[in-house]
XYZ file of N, CA and C in Angstrom:
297
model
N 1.863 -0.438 40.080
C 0.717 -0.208 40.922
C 1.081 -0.575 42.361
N 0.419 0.066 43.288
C 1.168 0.112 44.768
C 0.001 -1.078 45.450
N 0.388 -1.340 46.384
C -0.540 -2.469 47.026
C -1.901 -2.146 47.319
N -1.725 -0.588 47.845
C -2.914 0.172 48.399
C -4.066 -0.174 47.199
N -3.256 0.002 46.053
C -4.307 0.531 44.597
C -4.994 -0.698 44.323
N -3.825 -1.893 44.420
C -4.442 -3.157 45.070
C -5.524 -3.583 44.999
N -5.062 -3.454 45.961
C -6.204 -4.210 47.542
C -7.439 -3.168 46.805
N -7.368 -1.778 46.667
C -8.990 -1.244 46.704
C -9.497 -1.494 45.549
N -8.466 -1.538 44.155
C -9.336 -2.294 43.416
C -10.046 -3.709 43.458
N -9.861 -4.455 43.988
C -10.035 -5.719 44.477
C -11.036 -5.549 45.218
N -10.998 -4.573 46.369
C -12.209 -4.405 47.224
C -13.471 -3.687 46.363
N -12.938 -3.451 45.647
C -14.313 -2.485 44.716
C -14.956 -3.814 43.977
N -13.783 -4.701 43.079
C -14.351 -5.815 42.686
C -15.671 -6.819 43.335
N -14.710 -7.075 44.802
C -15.668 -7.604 45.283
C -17.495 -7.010 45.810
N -17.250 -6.116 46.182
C -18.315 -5.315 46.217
C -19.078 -5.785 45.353
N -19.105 -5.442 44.101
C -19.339 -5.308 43.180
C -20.010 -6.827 42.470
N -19.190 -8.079 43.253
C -19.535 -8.966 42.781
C -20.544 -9.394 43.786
N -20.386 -8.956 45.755
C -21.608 -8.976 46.378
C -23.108 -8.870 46.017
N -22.691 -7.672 45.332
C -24.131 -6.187 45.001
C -24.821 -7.633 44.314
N -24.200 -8.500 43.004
C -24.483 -9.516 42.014
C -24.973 -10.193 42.435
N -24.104 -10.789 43.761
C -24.829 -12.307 44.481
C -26.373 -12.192 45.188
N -26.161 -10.786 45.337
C -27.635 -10.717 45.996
C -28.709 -10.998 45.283
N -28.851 -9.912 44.068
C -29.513 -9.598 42.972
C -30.207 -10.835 42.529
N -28.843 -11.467 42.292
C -29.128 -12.921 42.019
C -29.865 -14.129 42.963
N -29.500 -13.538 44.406
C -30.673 -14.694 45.243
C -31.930 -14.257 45.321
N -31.955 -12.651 45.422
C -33.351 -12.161 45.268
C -34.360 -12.907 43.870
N -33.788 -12.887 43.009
C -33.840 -13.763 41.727
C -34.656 -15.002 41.999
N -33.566 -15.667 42.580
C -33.722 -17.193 43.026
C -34.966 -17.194 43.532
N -35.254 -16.503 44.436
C -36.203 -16.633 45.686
C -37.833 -16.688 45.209
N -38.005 -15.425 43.748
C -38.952 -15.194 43.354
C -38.959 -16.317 42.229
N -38.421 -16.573 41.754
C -38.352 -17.808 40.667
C -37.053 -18.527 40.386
N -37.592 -19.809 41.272
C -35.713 -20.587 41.173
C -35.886 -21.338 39.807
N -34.301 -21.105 39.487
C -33.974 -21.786 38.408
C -32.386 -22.026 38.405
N -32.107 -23.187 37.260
C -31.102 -23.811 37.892
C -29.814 -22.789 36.916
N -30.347 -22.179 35.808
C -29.059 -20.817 35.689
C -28.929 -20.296 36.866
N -29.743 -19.412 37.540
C -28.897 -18.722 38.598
C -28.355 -19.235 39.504
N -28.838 -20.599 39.751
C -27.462 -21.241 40.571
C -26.470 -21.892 39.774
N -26.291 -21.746 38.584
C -25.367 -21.904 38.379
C -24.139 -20.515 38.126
N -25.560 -19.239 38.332
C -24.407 -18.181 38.423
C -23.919 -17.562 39.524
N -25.015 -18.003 40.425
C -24.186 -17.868 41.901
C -22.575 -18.733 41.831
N -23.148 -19.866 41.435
C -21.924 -20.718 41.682
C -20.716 -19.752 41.392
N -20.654 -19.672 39.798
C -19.759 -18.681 39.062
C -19.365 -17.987 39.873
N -20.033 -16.913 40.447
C -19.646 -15.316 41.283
C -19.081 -15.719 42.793
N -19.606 -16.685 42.785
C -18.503 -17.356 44.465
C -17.451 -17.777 44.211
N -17.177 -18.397 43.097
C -16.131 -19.167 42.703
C -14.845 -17.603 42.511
N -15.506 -17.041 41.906
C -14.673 -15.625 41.104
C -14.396 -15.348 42.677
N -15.142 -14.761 43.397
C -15.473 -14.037 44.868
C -13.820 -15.067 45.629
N -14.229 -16.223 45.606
C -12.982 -16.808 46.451
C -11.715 -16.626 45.528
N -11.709 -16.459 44.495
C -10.041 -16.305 43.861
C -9.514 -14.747 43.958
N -10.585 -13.657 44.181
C -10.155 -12.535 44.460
C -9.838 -12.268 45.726
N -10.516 -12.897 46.616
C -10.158 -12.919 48.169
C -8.526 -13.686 47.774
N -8.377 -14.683 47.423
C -6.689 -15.343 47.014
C -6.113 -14.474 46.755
N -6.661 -13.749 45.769
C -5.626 -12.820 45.220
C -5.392 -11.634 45.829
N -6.058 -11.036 46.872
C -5.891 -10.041 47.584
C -4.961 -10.585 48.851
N -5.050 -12.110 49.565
C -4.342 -12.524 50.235
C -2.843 -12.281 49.421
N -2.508 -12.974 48.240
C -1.327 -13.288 47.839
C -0.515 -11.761 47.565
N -1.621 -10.663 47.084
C -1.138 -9.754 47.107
C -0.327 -9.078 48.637
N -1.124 -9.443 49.334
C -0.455 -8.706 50.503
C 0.660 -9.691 51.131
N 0.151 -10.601 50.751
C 1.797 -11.657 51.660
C 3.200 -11.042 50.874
N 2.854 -10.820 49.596
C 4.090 -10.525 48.623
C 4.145 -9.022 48.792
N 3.965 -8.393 49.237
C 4.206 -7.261 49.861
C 5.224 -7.471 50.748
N 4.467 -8.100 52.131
C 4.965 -8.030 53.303
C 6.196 -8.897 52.725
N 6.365 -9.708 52.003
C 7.909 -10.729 52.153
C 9.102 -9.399 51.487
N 8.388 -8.629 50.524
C 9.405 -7.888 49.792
C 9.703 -6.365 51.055
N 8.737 -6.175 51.787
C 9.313 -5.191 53.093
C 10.025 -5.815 53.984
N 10.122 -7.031 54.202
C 10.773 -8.040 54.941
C 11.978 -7.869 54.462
N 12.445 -8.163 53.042
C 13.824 -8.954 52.036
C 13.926 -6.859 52.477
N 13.189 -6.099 51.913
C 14.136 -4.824 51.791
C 14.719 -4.490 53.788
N 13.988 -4.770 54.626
C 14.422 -4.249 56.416
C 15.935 -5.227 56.222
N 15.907 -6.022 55.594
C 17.230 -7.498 55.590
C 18.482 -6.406 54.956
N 17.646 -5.924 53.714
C 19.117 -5.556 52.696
C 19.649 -4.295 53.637
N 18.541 -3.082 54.482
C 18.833 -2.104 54.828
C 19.773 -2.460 55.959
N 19.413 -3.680 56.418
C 20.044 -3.605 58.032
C 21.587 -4.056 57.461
N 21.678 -5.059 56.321
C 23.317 -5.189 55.602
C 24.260 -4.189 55.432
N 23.248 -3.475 54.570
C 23.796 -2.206 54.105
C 24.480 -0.795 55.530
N 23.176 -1.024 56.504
C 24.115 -0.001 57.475
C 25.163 -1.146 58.110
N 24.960 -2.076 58.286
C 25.893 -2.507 59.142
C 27.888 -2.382 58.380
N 27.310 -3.053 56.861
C 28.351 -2.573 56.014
C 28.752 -1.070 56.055
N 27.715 -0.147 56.078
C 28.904 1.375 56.400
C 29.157 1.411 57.363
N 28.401 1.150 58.920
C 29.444 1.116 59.723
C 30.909 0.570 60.089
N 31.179 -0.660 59.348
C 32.426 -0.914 59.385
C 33.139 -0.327 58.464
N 32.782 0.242 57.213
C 33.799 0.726 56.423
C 33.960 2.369 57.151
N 32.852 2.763 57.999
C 33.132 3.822 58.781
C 34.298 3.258 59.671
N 34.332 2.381 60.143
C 35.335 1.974 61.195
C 36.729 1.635 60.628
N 36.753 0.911 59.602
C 38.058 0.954 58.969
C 38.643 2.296 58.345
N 37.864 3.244 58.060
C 38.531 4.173 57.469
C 39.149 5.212 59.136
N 38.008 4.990 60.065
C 38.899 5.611 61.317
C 40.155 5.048 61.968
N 40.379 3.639 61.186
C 41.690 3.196 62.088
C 42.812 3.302 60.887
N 42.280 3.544 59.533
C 43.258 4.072 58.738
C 43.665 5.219 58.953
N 43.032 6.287 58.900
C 43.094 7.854 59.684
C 44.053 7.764 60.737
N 43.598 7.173 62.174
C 44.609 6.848 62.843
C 46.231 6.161 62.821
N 45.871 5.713 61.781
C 47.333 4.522 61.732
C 48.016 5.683 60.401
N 47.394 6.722 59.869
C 48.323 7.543 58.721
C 48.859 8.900 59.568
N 48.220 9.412 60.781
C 47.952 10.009 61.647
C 49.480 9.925 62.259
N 49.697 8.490 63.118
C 50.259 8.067 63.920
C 51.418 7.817 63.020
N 51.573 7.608 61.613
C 52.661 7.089 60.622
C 53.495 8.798 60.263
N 52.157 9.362 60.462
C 52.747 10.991 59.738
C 53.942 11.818 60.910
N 53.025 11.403 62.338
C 53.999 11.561 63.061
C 55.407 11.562 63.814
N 55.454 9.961 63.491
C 56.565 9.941 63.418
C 58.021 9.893 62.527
């Protein structure tokens, strides 16, 4: 699953757990009782570990586009020198053939 798919499932989650919290204070308001605060509690509690988890999702993204810009920049720098050694081999079989 790609980050995008992610994050919007997560964002749908939360939504979803908003739409709840309301429902639930509207609840409250017309007749408090101490279940629905204890299910608010619940749905905030959930609400802050999906916000975590949408953070952690995207940091671990960004570290693994980070580690891959690292391996790419190795990797060209490594063909450019094996580009460069193979031109001074060329030259030096070049210069060997000649004489």
């Amino acid at each position: 699953m790609q980050i995008r798919q992610i994050s919007a499932a997560l964002d749908a989650k939360l939504v979803q757990l908003d739409h709840q919290l309301k429902q639930l204070e509207k609840q409250y308001q017309q007749t408090p009782d101490q279940q629905l605060v204890d299910e608010m509690a619940a749905l905030n509690q959930i609400r802050d570990k999906l916000l975590k988890s949408k953070d952690i999702a995207w940091r671990a993204h960004q570290l693994r586009d980070d580690n891959d810009d690292q391996r790419r920049a190795r990797q060209r720098m490594t063909g450019l020198i094996m580009c460069g050694l193979s031109l001074i081999g060329a030259v030096a079989l070049v210069y060997f053939a000649l004489q």
